[in-house]
PDB file of C-alpha atoms in Angstrom:
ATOM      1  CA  UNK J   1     -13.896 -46.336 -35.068  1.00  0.00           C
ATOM      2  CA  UNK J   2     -10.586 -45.670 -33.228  1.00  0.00           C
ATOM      3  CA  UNK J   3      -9.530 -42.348 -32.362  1.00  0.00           C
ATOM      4  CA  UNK J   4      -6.632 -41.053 -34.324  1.00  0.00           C
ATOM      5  CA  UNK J   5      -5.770 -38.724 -31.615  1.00  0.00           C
ATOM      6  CA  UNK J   6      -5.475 -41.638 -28.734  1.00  0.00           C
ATOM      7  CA  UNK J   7      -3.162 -43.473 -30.716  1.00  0.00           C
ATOM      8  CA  UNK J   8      -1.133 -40.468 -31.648  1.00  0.00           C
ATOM      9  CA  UNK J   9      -0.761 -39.711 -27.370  1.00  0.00           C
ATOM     10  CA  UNK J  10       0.109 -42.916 -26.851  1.00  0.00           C
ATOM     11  CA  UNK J  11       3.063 -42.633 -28.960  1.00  0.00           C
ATOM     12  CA  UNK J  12       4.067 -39.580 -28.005  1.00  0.00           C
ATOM     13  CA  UNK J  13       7.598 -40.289 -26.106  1.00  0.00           C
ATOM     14  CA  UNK J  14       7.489 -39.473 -22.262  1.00  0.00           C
ATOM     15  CA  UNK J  15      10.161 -36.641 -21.342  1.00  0.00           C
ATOM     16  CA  UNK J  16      13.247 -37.458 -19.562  1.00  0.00           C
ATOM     17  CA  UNK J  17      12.627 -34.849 -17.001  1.00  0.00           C
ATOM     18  CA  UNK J  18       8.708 -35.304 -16.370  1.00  0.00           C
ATOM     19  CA  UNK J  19       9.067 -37.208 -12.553  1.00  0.00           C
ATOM     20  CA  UNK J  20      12.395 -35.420 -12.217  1.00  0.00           C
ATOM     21  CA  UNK J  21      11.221 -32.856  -9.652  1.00  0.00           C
ATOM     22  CA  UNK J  22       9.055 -35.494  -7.927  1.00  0.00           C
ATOM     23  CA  UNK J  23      12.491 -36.534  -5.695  1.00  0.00           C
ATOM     24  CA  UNK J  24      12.281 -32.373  -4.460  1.00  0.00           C
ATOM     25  CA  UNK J  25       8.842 -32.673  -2.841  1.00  0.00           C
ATOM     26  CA  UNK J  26       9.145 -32.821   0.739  1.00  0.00           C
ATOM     27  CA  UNK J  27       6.709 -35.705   2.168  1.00  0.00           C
ATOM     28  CA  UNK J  28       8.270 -36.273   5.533  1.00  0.00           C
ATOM     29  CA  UNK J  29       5.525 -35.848   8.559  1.00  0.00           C
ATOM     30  CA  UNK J  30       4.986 -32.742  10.150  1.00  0.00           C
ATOM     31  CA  UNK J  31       7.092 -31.926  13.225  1.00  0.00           C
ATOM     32  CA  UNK J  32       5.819 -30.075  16.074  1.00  0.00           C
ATOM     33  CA  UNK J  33       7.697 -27.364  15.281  1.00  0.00           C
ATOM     34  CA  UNK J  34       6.338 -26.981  11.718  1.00  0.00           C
ATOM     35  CA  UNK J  35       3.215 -27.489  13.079  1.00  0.00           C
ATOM     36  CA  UNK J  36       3.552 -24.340  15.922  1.00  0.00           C
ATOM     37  CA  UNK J  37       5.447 -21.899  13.363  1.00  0.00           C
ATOM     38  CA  UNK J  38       3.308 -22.457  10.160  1.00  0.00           C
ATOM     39  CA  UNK J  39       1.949 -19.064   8.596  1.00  0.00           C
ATOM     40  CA  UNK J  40      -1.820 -18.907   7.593  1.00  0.00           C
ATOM     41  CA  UNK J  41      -1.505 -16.333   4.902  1.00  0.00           C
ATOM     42  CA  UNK J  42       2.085 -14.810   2.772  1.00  0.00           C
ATOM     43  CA  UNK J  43       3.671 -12.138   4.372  1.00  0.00           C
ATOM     44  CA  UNK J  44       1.325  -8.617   4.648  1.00  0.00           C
ATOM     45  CA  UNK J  45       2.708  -5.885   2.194  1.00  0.00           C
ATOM     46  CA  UNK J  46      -0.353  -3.763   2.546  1.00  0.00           C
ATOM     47  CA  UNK J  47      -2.753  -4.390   5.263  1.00  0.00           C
ATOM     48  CA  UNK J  48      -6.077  -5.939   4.534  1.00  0.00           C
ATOM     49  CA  UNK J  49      -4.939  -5.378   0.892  1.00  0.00           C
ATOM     50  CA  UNK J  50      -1.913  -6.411  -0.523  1.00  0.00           C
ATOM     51  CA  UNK J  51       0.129  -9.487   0.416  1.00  0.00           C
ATOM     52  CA  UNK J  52       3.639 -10.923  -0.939  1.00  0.00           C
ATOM     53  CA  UNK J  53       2.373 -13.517  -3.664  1.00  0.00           C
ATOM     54  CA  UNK J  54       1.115 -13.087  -7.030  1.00  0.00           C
ATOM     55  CA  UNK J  55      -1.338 -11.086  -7.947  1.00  0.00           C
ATOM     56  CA  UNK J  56      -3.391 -10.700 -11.309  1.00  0.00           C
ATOM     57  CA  UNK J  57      -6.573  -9.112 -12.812  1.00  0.00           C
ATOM     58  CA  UNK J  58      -8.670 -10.703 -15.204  1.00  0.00           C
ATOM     59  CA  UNK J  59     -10.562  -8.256 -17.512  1.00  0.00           C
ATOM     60  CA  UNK J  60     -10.806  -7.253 -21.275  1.00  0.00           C
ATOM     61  CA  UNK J  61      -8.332  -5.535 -23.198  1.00  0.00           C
ATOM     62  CA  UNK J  62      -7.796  -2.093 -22.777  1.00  0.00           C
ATOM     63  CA  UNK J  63      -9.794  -1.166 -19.330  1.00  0.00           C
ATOM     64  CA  UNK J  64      -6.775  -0.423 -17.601  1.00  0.00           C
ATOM     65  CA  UNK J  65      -5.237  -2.767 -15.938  1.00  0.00           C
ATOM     66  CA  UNK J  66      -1.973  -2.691 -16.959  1.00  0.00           C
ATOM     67  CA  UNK J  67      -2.258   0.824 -15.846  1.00  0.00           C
ATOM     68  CA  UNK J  68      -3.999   0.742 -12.750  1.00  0.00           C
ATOM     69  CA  UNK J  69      -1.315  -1.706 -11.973  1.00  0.00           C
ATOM     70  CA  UNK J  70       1.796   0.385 -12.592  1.00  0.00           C
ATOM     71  CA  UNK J  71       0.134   3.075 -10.613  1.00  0.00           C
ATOM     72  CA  UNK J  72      -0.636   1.133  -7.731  1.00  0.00           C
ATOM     73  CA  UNK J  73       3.128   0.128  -8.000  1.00  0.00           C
ATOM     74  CA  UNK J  74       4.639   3.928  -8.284  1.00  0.00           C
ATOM     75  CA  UNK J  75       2.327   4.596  -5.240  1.00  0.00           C
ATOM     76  CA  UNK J  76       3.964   1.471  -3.105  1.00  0.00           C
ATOM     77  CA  UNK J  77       7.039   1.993  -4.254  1.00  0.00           C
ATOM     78  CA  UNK J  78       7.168   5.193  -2.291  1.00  0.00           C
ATOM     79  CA  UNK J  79       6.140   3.685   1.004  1.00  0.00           C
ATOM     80  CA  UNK J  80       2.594   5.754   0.200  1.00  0.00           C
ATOM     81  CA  UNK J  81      -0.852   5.174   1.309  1.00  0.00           C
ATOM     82  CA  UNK J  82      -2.936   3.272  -1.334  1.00  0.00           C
ATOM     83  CA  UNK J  83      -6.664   2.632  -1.596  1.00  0.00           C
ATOM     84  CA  UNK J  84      -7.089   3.584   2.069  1.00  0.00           C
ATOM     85  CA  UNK J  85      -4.277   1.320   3.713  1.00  0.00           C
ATOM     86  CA  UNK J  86      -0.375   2.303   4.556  1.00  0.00           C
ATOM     87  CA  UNK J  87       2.442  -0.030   3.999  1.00  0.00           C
ATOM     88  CA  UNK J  88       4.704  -0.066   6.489  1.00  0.00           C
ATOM     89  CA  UNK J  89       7.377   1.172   3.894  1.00  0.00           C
ATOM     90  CA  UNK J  90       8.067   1.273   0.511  1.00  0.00           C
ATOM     91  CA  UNK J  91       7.386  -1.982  -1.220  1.00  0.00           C
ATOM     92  CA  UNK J  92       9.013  -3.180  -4.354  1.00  0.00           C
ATOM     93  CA  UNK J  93       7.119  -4.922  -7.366  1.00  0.00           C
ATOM     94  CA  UNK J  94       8.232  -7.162  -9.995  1.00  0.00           C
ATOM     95  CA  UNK J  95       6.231  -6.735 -13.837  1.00  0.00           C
ATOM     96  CA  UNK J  96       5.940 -10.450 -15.028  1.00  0.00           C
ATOM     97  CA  UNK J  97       4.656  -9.839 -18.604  1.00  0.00           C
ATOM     98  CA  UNK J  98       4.041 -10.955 -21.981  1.00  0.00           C
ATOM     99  CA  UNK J  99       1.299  -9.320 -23.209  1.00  0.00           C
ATOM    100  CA  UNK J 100       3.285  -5.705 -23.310  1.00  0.00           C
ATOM    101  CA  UNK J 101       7.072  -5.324 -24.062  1.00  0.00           C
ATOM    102  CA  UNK J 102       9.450  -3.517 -21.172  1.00  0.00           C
ATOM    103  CA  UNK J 103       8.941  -0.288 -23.633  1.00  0.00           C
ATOM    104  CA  UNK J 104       5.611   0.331 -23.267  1.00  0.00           C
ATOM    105  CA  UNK J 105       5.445  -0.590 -19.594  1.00  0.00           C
ATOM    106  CA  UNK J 106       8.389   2.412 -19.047  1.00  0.00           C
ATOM    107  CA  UNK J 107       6.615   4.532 -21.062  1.00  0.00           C
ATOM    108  CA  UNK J 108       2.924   4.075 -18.911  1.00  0.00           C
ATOM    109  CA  UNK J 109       5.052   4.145 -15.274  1.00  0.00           C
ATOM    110  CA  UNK J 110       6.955   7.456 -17.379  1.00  0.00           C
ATOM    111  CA  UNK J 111       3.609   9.334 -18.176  1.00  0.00           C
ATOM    112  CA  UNK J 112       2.301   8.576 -14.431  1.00  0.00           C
ATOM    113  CA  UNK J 113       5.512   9.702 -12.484  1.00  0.00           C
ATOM    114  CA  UNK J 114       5.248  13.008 -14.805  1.00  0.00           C
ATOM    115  CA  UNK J 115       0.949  13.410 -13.900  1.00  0.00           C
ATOM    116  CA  UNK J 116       1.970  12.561 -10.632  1.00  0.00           C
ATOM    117  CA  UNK J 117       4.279  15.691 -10.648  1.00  0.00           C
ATOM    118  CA  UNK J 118       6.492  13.463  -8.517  1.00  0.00           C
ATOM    119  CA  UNK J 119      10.327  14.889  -7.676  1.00  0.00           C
ATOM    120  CA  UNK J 120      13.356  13.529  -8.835  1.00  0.00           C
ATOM    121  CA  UNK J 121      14.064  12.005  -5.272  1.00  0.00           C
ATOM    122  CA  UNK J 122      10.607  10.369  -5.821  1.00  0.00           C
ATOM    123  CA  UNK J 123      10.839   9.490  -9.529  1.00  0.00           C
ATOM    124  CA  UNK J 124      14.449   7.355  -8.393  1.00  0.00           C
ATOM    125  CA  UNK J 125      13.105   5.497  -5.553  1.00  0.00           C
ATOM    126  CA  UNK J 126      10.163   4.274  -7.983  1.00  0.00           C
ATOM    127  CA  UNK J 127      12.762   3.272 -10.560  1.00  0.00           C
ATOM    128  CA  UNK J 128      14.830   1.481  -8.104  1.00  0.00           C
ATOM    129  CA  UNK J 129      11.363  -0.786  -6.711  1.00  0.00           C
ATOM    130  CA  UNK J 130       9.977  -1.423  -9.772  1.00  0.00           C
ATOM    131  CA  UNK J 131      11.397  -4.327 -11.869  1.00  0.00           C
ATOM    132  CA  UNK J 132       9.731  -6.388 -15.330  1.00  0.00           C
ATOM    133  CA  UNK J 133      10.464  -9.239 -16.943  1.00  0.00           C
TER     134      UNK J 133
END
């Protein structure tokens, strides 16, 4: 029996674009200089904790992550220690979401700023660090 589904992929037309970004991929050898200035890790936001690339938590709906998340960004974004470490300053974060609209993120960074009893000073600097899309 043939698969219906093989025959179906095999007609399916390839997209204009697909090697398009192929051309962009740097594959020229490695200088000495690359080689001597190469960083192991991203830059350190937070030592031993937090460093500048992504970052996600995988757990079931409604623990708190979402939450735990905007409050470790409030914290940050005021140059605060967190968790036991200090960043060397404030630190901004960027929200990349689909799973909760912009409202309901401003609304959960909203009711921490106001448990957090933070000032008004405070409660701008967060809004200026934190960003979602």
């Amino acid at each position: 029996m043939i698969d219906p589904y093989f025959s179906q992929w095999r007609e399916i037309p390839e997209h204009p674009n697909t090697y398009a970004n192929l051309e962009k991929i740097d594959t020229s050898p490695i200088s000495m200089h690359e080689l001597m200035n190469a960083n192991l890790t991203p830059r350190v936001i937070v030592p031993n904790l937090l460093y500048a690339d992504l970052r996600f938590r995988i757990a079931a709906g409604g623990v708190g992550k979402t939450t735990l998340a905007c409050f470790e960004a409030i914290i940050l974004s005021l140059g605060r220690e967190l968790w036991g470490r200090q960043p060397a300053g404030p630190v901004r974060t960027c929200f990349v979401t689909r799973e909760d609209c912009r409202e309901i993120l401003v609304a959960r960074i909203r009711e921490i700023i106001k448990e957090l009893q933070l000032s008004a000073q405070d409660c701008d600097q967060v809004l200026r660090n934190i960003r979602i899309f």
